[in-house]
mmCIF file of C-alpha atoms and ligand atoms in Angstrom:
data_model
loop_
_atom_site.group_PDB
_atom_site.id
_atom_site.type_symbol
_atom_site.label_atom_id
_atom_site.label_comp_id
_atom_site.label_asym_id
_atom_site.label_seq_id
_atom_site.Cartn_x
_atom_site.Cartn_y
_atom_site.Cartn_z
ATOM 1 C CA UNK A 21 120.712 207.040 10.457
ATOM 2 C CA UNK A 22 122.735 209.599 12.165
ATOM 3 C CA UNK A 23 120.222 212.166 13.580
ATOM 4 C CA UNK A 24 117.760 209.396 14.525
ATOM 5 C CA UNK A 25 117.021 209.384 17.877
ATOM 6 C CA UNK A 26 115.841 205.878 17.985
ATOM 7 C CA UNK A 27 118.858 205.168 16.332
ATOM 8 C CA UNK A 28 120.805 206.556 19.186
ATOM 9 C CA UNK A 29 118.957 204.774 21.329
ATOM 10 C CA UNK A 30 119.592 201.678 19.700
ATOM 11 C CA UNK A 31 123.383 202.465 19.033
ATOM 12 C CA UNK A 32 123.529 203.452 23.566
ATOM 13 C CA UNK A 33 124.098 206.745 22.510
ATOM 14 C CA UNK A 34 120.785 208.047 24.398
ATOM 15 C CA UNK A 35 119.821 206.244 27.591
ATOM 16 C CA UNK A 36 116.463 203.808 27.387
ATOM 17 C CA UNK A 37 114.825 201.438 29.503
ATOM 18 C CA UNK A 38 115.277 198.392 27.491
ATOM 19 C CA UNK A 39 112.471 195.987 27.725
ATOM 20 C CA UNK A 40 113.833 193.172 24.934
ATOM 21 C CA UNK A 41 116.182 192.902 22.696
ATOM 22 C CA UNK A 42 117.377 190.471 19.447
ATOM 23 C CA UNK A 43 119.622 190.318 16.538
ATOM 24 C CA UNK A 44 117.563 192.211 14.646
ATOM 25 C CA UNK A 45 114.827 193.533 17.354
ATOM 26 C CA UNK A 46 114.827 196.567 20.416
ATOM 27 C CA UNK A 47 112.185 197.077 22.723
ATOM 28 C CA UNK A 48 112.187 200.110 25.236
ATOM 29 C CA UNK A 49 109.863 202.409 27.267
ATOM 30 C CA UNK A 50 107.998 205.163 25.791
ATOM 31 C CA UNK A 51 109.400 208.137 27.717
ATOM 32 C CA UNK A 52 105.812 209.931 27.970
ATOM 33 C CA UNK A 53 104.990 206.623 30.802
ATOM 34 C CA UNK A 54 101.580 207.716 30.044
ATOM 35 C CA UNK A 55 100.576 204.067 30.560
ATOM 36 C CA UNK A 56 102.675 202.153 32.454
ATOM 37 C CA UNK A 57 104.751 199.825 30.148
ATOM 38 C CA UNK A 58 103.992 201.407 27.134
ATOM 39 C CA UNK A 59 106.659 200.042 25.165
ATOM 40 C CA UNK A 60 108.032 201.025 21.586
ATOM 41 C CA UNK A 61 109.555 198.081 19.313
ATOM 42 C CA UNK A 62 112.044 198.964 16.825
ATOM 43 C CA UNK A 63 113.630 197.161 14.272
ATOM 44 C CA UNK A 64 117.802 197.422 14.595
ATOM 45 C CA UNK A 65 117.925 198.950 10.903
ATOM 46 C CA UNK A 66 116.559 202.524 10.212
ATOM 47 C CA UNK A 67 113.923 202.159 8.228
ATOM 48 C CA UNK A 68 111.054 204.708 8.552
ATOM 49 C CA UNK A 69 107.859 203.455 9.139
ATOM 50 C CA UNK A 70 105.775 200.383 7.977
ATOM 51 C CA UNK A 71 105.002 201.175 4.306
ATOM 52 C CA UNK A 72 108.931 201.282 3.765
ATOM 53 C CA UNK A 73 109.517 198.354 5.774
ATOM 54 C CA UNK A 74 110.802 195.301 3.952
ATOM 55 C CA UNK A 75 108.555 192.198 4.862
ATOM 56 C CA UNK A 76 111.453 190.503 6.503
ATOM 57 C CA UNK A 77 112.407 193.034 9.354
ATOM 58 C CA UNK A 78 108.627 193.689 9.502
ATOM 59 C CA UNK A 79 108.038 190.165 10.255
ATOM 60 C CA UNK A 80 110.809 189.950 12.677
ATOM 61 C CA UNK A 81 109.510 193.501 15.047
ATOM 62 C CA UNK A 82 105.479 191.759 14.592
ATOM 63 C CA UNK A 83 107.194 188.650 16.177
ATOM 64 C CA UNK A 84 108.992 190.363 18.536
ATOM 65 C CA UNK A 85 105.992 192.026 19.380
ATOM 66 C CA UNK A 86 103.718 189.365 19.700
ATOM 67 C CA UNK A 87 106.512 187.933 22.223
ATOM 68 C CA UNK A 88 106.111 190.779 24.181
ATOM 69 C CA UNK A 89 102.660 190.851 24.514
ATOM 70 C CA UNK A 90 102.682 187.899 25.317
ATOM 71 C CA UNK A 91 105.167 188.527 28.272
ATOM 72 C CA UNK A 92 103.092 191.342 29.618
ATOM 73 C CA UNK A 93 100.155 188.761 29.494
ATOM 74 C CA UNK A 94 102.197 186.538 31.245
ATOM 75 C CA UNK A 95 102.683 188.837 34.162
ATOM 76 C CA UNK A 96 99.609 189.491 35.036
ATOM 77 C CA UNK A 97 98.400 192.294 32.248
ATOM 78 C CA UNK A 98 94.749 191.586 31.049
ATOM 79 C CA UNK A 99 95.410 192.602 27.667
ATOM 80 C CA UNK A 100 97.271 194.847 25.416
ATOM 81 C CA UNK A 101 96.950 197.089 22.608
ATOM 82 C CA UNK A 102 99.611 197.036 19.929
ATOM 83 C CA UNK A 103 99.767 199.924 17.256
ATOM 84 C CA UNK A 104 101.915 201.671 14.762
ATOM 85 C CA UNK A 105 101.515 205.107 13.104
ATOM 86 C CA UNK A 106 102.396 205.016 9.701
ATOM 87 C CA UNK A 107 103.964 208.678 8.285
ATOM 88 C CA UNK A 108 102.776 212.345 10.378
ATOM 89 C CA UNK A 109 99.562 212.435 9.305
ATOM 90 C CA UNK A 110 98.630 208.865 11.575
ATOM 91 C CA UNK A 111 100.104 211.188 14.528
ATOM 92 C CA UNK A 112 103.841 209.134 13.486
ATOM 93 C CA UNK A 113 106.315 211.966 14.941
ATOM 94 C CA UNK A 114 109.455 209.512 15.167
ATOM 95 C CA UNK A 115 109.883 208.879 11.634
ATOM 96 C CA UNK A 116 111.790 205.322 12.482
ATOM 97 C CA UNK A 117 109.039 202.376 12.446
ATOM 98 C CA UNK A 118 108.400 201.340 15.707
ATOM 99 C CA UNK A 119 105.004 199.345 17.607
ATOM 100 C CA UNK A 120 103.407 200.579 20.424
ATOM 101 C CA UNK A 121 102.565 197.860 23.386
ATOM 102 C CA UNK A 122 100.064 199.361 25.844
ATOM 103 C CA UNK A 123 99.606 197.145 28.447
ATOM 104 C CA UNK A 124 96.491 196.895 29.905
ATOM 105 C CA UNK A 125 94.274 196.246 33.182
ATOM 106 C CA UNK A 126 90.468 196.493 33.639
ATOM 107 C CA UNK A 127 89.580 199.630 35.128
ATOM 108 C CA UNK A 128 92.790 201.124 33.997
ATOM 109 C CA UNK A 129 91.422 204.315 33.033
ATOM 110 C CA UNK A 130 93.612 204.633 29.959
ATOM 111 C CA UNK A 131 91.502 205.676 26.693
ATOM 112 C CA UNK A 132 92.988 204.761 23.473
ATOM 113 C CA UNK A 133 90.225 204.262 21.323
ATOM 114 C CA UNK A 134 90.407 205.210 17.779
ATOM 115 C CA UNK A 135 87.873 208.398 17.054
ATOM 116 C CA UNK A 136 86.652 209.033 13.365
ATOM 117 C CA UNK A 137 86.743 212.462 12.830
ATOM 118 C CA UNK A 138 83.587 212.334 10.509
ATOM 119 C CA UNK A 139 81.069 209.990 9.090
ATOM 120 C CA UNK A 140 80.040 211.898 6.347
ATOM 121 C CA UNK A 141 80.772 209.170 3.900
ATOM 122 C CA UNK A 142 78.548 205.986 3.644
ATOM 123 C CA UNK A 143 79.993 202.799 4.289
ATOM 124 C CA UNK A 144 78.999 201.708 0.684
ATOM 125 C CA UNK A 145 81.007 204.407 -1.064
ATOM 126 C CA UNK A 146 84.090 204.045 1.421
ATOM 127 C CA UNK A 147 84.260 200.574 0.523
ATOM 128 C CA UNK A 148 84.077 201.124 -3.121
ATOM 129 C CA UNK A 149 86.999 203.416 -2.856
ATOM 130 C CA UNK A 150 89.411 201.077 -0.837
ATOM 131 C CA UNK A 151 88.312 197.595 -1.698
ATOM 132 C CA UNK A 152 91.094 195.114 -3.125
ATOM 133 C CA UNK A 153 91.247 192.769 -5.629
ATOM 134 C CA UNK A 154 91.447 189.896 -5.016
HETATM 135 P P1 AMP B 212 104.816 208.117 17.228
HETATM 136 O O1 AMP B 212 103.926 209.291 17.497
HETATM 137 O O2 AMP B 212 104.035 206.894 16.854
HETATM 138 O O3 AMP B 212 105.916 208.450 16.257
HETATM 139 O O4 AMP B 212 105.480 207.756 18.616
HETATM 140 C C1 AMP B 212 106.742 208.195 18.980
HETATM 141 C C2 AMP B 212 106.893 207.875 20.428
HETATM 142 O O5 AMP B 212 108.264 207.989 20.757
HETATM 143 C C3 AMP B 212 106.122 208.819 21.358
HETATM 144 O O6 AMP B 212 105.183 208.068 22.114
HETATM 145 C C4 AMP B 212 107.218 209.406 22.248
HETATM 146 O O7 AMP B 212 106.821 209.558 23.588
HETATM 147 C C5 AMP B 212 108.343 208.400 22.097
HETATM 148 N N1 AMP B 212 109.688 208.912 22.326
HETATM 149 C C6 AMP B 212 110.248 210.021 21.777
HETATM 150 N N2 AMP B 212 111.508 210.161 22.222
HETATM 151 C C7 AMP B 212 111.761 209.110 23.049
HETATM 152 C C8 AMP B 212 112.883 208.704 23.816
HETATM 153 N N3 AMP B 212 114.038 209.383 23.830
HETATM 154 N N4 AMP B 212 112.775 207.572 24.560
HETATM 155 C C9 AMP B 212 111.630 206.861 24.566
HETATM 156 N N5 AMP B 212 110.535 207.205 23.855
HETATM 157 C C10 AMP B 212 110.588 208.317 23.103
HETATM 158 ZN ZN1 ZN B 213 116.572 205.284 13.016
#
């Protein structure tokens, strides 16, 4: 897409640090470097976030991701969280789908927990309300 910016980025037309890359697959820096590493994975075709994602290129950037990960294990990273935000109410401000590898150490100091904003609802009636069938 034209005005993307992750687009551009894929396309060379806005400077990155690449991280990875594949037929189908790019991998760059977050530019906030608010962990170090945190890297964004983005599938070559726009599409713009997970629920519009066909299963194929979805399959291909969790791959690509696990690979990653798996890198950043590699060398020397204790573990890693790996998210995606999923339309602007998740917080998803680039609306091209992308993961988010935060590569982490013990001790690092980063916080990325996830914080409910209530518990007003019992377990037993959220469940109700979500549960699939099977
Ligand atoms: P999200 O909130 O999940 O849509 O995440 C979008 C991410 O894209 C944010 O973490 C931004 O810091 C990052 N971002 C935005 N523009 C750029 C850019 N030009 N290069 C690298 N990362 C970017
Ligand atoms: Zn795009």
């Amino acid at each position: 897409m034209t005005d993307c910016i992750f687009c551009k980025i894929i396309k060379g037309e806005i400077g990155c640090f690449k991280i990875y890359e594949d037929s189908d697959v790019f991998a760059f820096l977050d530019i906030e470097n608010d962990v170090p590493g945190h890297t964004l994975v983005v599938p070559k075709k726009h599409v713009s976030d997970m629920d519009t994602c066909d299963e194929k290129t979805f399959n291909k950037v969790m791959l690509a991701s696990k690979k990653i990960s798996s890198h950043f294990l590699n060398l020397g990273y204790e573990g890693v969280n790996v998210a995606t935000n999923c339309k602007e109410a998740s917080g998803q401000a680039v609306p091209h789908f992308h993961v988010h590898i935060f590569p982490r150490m013990h001790n690092d100091g980063a916080k990325l927990e996830m914080r409910p904003a209530s518990k007003k609802q019992t377990l037993e009636s959220v469940a109700k309300k979500l549960r699939m069938q099977d």
